[in-house]
Coordinates of C-alpha atoms in Angstrom, one line a residue:
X1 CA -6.1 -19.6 -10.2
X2 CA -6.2 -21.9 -13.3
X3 CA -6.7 -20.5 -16.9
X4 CA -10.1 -21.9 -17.0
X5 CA -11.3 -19.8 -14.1
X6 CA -9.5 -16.7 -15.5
X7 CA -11.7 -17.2 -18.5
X8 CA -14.8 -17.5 -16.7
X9 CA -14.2 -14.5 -14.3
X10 CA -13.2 -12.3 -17.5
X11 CA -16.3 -13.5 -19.5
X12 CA -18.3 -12.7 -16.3
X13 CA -16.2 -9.3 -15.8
X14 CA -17.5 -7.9 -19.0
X15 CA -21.9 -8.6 -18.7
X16 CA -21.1 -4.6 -18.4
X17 CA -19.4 -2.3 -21.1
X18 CA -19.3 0.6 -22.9
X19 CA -23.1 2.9 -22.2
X20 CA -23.7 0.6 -19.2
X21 CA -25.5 2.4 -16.3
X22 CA -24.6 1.5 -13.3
X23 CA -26.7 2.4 -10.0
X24 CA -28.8 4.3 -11.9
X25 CA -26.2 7.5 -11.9
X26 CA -22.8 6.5 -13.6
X27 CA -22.5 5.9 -17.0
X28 CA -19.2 3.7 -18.7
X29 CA -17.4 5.2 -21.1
X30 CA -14.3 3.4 -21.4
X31 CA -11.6 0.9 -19.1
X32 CA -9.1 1.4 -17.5
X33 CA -7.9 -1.4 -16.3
X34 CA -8.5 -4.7 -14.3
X35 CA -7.1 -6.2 -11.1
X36 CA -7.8 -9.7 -9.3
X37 CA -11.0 -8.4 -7.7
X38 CA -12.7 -5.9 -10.8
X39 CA -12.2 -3.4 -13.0
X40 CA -12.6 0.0 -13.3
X41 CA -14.2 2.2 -15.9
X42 CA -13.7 5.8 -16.8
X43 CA -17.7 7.0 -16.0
X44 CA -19.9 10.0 -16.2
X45 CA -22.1 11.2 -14.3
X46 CA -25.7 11.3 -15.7
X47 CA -27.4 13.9 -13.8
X48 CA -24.4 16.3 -13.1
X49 CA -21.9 15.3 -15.9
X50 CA -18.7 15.1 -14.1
X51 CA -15.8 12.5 -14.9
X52 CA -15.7 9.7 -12.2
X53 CA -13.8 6.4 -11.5
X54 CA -16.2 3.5 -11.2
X55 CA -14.9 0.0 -9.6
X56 CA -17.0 -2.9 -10.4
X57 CA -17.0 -6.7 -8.8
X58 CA -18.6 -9.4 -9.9
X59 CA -19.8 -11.0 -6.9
X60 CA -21.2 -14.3 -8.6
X61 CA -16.9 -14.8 -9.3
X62 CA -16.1 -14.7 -5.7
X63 CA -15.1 -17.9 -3.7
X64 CA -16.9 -15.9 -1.0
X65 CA -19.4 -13.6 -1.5
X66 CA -20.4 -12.7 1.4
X67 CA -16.8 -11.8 2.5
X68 CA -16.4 -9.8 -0.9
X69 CA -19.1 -7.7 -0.5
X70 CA -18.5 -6.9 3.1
X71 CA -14.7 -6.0 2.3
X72 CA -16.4 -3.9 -0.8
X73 CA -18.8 -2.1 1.8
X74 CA -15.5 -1.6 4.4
X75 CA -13.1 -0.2 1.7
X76 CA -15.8 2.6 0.7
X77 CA -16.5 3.1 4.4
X78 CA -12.8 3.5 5.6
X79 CA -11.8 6.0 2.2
X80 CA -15.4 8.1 2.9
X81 CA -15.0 8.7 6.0
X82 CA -11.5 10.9 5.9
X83 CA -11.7 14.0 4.1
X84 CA -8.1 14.8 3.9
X85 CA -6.9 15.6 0.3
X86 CA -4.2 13.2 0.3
X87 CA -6.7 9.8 0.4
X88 CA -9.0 9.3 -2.3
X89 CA -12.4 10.4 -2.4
X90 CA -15.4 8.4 -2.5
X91 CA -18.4 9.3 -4.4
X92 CA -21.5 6.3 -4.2
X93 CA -21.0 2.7 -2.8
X94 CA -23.5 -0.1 -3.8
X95 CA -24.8 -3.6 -5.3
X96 CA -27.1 -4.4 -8.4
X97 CA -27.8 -7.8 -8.8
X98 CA -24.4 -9.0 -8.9
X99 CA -22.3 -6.4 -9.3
X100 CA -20.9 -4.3 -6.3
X101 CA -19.8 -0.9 -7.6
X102 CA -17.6 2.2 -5.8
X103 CA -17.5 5.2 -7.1
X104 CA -14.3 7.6 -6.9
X105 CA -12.9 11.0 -8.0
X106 CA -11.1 10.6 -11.5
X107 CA -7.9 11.8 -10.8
X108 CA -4.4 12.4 -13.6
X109 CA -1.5 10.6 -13.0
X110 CA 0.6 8.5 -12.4
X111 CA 1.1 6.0 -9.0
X112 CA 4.6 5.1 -7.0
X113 CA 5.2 2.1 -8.4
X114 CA 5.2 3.4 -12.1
X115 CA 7.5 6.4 -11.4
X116 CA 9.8 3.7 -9.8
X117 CA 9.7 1.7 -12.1
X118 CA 10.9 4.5 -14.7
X119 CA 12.6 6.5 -12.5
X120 CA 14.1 3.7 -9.7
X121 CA 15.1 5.7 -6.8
X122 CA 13.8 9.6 -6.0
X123 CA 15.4 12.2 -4.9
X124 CA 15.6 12.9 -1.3
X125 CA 13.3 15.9 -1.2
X126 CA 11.1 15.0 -3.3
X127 CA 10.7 11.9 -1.0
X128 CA 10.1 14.3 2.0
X129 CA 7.3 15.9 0.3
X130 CA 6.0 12.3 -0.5
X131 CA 6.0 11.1 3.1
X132 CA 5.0 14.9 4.4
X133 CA 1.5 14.1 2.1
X134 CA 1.3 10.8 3.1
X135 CA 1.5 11.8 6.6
X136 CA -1.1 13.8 6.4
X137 CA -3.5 11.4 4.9
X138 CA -2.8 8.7 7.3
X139 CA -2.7 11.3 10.5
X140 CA -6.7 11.6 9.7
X141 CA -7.2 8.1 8.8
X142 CA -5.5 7.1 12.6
X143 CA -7.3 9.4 14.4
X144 CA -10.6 8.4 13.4
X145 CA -9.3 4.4 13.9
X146 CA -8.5 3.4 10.6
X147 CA -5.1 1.0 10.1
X148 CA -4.5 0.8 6.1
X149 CA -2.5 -2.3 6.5
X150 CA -1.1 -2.3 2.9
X151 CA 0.8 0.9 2.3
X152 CA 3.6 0.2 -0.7
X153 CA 4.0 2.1 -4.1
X154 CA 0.9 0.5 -5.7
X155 CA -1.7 2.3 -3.8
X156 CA 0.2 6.0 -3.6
X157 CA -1.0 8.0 -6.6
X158 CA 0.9 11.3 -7.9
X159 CA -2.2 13.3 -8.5
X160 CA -1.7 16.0 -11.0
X161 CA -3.4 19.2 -11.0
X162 CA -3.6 22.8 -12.2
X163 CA -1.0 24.1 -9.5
X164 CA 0.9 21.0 -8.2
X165 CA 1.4 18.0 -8.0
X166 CA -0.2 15.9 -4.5
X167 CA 0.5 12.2 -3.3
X168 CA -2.9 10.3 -2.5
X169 CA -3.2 7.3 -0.8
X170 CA -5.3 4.9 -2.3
X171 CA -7.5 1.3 -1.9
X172 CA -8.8 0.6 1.5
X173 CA -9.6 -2.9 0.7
X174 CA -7.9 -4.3 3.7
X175 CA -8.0 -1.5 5.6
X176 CA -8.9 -2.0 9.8
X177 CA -11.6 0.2 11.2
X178 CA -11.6 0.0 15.0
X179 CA -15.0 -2.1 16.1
X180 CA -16.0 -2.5 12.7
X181 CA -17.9 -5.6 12.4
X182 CA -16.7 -6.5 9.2
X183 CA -13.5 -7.0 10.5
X184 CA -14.3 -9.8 13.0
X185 CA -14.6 -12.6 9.6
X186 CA -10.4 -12.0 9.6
X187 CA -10.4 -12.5 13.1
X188 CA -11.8 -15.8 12.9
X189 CA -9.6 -17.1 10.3
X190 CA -6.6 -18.6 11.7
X191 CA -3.7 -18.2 9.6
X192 CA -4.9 -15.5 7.7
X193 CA -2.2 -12.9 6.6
X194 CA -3.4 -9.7 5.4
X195 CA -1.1 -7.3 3.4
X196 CA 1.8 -7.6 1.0
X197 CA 4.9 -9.5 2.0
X198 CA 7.3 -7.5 1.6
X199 CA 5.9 -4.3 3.0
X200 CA 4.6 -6.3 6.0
X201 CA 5.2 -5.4 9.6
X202 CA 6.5 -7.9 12.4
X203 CA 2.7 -8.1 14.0
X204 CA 1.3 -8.4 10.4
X205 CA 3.8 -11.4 9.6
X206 CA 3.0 -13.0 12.9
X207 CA -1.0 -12.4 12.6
X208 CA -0.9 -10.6 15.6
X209 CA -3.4 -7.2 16.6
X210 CA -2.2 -4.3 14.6
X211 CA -2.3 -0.5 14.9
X212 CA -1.3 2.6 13.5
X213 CA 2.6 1.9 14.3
X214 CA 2.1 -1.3 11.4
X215 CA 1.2 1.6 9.0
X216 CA 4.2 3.4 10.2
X217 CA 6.6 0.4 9.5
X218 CA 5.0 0.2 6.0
X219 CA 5.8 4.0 5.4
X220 CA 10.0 3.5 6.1
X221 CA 10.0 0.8 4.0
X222 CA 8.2 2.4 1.0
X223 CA 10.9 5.4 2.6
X224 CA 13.7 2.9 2.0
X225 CA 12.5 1.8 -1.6
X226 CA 12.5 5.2 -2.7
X227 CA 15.6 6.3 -1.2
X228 CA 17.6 3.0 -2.7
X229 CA 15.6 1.3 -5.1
X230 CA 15.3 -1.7 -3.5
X231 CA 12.9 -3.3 -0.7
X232 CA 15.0 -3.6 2.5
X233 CA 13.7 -7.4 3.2
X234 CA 14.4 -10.0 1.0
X235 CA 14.2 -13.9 0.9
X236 CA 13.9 -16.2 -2.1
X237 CA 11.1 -17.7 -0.1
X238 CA 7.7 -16.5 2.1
X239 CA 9.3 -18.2 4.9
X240 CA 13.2 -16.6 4.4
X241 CA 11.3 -13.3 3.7
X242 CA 9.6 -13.5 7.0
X243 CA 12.6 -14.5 8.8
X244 CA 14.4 -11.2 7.8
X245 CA 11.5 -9.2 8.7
X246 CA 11.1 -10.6 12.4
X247 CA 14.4 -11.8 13.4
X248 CA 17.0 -10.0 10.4
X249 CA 19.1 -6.4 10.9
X250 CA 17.5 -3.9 9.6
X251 CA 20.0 -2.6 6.5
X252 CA 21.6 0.7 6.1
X253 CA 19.8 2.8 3.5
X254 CA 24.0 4.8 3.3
X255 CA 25.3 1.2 2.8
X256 CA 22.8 0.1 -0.3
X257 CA 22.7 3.1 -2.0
X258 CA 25.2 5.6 -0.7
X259 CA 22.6 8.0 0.8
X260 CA 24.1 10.4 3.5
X261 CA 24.6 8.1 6.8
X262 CA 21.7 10.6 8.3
X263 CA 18.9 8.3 7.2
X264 CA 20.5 5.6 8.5
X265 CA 19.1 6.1 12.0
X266 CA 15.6 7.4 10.6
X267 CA 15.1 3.9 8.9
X268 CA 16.1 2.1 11.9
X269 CA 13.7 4.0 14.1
X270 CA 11.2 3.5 11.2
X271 CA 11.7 -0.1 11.3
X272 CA 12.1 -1.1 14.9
X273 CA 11.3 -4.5 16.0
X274 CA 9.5 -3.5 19.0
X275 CA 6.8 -1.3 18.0
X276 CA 6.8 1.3 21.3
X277 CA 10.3 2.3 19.9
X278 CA 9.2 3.3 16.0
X279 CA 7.7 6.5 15.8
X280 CA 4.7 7.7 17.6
X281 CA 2.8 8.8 14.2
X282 CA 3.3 9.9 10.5
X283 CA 3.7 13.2 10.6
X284 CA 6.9 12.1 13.1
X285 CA 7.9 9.7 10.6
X286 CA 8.2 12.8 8.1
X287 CA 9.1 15.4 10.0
X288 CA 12.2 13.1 11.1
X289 CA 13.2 12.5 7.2
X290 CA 12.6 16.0 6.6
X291 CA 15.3 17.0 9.6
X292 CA 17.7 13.8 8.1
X293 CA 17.6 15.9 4.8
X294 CA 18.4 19.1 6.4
X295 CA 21.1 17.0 8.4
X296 CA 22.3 15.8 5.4
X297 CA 24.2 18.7 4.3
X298 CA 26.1 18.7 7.2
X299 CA 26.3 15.2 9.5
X300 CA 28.0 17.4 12.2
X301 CA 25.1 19.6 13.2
X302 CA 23.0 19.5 15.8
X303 CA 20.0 17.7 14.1
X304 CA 22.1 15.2 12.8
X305 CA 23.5 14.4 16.6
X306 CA 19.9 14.4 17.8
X307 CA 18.5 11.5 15.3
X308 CA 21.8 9.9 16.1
X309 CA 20.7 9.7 19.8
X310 CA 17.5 9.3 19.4
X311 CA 18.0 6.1 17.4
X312 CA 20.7 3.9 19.2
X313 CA 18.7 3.2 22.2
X314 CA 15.8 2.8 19.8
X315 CA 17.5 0.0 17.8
X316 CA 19.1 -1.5 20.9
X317 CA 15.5 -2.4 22.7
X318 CA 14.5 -2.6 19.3
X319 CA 17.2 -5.9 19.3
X320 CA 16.3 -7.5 23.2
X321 CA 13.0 -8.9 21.7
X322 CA 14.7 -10.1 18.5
X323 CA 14.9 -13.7 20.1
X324 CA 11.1 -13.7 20.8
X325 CA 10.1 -12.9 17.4
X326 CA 12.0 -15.2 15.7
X327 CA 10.9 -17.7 18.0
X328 CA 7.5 -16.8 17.3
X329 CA 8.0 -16.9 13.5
X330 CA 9.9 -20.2 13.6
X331 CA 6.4 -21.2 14.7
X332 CA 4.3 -19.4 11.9
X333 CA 6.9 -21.0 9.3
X334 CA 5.9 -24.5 10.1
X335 CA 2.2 -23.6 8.0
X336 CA 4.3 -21.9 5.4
X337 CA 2.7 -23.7 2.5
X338 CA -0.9 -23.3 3.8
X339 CA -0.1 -19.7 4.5
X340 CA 1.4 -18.5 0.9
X341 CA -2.2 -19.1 -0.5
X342 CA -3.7 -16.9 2.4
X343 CA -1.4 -14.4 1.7
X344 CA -2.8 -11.5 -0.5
X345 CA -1.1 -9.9 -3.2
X346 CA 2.8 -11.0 -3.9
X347 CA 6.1 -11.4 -2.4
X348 CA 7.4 -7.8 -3.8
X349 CA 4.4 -5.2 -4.7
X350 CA 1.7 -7.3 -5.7
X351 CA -1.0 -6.8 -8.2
X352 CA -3.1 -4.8 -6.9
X353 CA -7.1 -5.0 -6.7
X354 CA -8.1 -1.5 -6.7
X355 CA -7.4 1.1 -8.8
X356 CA -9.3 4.5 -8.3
X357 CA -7.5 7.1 -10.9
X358 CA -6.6 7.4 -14.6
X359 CA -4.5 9.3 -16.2
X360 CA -5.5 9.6 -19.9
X361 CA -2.5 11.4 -21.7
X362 CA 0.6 9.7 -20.7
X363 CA 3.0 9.1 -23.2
X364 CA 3.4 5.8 -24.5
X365 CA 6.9 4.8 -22.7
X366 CA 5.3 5.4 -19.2
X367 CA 1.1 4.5 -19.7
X368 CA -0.7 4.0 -16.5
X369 CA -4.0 3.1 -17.2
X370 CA -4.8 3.8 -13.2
X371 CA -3.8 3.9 -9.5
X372 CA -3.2 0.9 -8.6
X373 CA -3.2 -1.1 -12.2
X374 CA -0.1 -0.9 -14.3
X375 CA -0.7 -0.9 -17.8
X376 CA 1.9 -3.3 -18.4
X377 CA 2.2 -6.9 -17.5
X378 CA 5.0 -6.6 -14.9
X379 CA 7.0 -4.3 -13.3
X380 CA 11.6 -4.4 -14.4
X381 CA 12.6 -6.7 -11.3
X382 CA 14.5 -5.2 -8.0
X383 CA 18.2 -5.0 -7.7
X384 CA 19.7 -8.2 -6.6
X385 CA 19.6 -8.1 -3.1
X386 CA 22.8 -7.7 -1.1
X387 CA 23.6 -11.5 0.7
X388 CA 22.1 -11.7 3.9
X389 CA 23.2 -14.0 6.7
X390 CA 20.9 -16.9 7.3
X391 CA 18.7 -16.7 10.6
X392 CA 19.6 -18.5 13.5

């Protein structure tokens, strides 16, 4: 996008500010940030004077609007319809004259990609806990037929309240919901690569069907970043990165960080090529780390020998239809250049387009303005990749 357009959709961004009403209920008080799509504004209530988070788009600024508002109206349907704690509630959906709007709790915070970015790896348990939330967010999302499709540290929100602290997963913007209608405009377009890179499954890469086990391959990578500080798959192009994902070996979390060996076989269960042979849902997923972290203390025991087994013949069916995918992304790579600008977001963790939380009293050094939007202009970059060999 040029920096004449960027101009235009900001001037157009702000025909709303500070007092606006919006839908007739939610009053602006202040920003809190901006991605590609909107912005969204710390709100009140007018009737029952509660705090909310209010996303606005500018329709008029889409290349498409009839694709923007229908992704508008299937991100509020997808988030509304779970009512776990752990996804991100939705208040009111709608559209005045050119502006779609979604309203959302107001949640204190912080999101994964900022405490990374301060923090760079997490500790193990603390990482258990993480996936154990997430699990159960995405458990009620998958049983009711809804695929996230871009799961990475952007869109998981630390929310903070009186008596803990809970991970929420946040901004259904591409988010499949089985028979939706809206999801049939994708279908049609050929080429079309939804998600962010780097998190991207094998199907997702390949535009192939996707279910809940894409969502699943998401999770051990955003496992992986957390437990080494760097993204497992790397390639200094769209086409390399691909390569890795479909054809490369999937690394050793013990080899690029020095993690116990026990997560070793967790990640390469996580990560399987063939999708029958990754894990059969989320709360498996996390139940597994949990038993690698118990395992960890002792690499002897019983649970340790258990993931051990239960992950070699994983990985080696996981390996017999490495030649086909490769194949089958040799043949994606030939539309490489037409595919990067279909691609959403970026080749690590992306800018991302929804935000839903705030967190008003973070200190300076670590300001996040809300889920999803970092306050700063870019995030440190990742550790220099280790060298990987180049595909066959």
């Amino acid at each position: 996008m040029n920096d004449d357009h960027q101009i235009t959709r900001r001037e157009r961004m702000h025909l709303w500010g500070t007092g606006s009403v919006v839908g007739g209920r939610f009053r602006l008080l202040s920003p809190l940030g901006a991605g590609a799509m909107g912005e969204v504004w710390r709100a009140q209530h007018l009737t029952l004077a509660t705090p909310v988070a209010v996303k606005l788009v500018d329709l008029a600024a889409q290349a498409n609007r009839e694709e923007a508002q229908s992704r508008f109206l299937q991100e509020a349907q997808a988030a509304a319809r779970l009512q776990s704690p752990h996804v991100v509630r939705i208040l009111d959906q709608g559209v005045e004259g050119q502006v779609a709007y979604l309203a959302m709790e107001l949640l204190d915070g912080e999101n994964l990609a900022h405490r990374l970015a301060r923090c760079r790896r997490l500790p193990p348990a603390e990482i258990a806990a993480l996936l154990r939330d997430l699990a159960h967010g995405l458990g009620e999302a998958h049983q009711s037929g809804t695929v996230h499709r871009d799961i990475k540290p952007a869109n998981i929100f630390f929310a903070r309240t009186r008596e803990q602290e809970i991970a929420k997963l946040l901004d259904f913007g591409i988010a499949k919901i089985v028979g939706a209608p809206s999801d049939a405009f994708v279908q049609t377009q050929a080429g079309l690569v939804l998600g962010t890179p780097a998190y991207m499954s094998p199907e997702q890469v390949l535009g192939r069907p996707v279910d809940h086990r894409s969502d699943l391959w998401q999770l051990g990578v955003l496992g992986f970043e957390c437990l080494t500080g760097s993204l497992p798959f790397h390639g200094n192009t769209l086409g390399d990165l691909f390569m890795q994902v479909c054809g490369g070996d999937a690394p050793q979390p013990s080899r690029v960080a020095g993690v116990s060996p026990t997560f070793d076989a967790w990640f390469a269960r996580a990560v399987a090529k063939n999708r029958e042979a990754r894990f059969g849902s989320a709360a498996d997923l996390a139940d597994a780390f949990a038993v690698a972290l118990k395992a960890s203390a002792n690499p002897t025991s019983e649970a340790w020998a258990a993931i051990t087994g239960a992950a070699n013949p994983i990985v080696r069916a996981s390996k017999g239809k490495r030649s086909v995918l490769v194949g089958a992304v040799g043949g994606v790579l030939f539309a490489t250049t037409a595919l990067t600008a279909l691609v959403i977001v970026d080749l690590h963790r992306g800018a991302p387009d929804d935000p839903a939380a705030a967190a008003p009293n973070q200190p300076e050094a670590s300001p996040v303005l809300s889920a999803g939007v970092p306050a700063s202009p870019a995030e440190p970059p990742p550790p220099a990749p280790a060298p990987t060999p180049a595909p066959a």
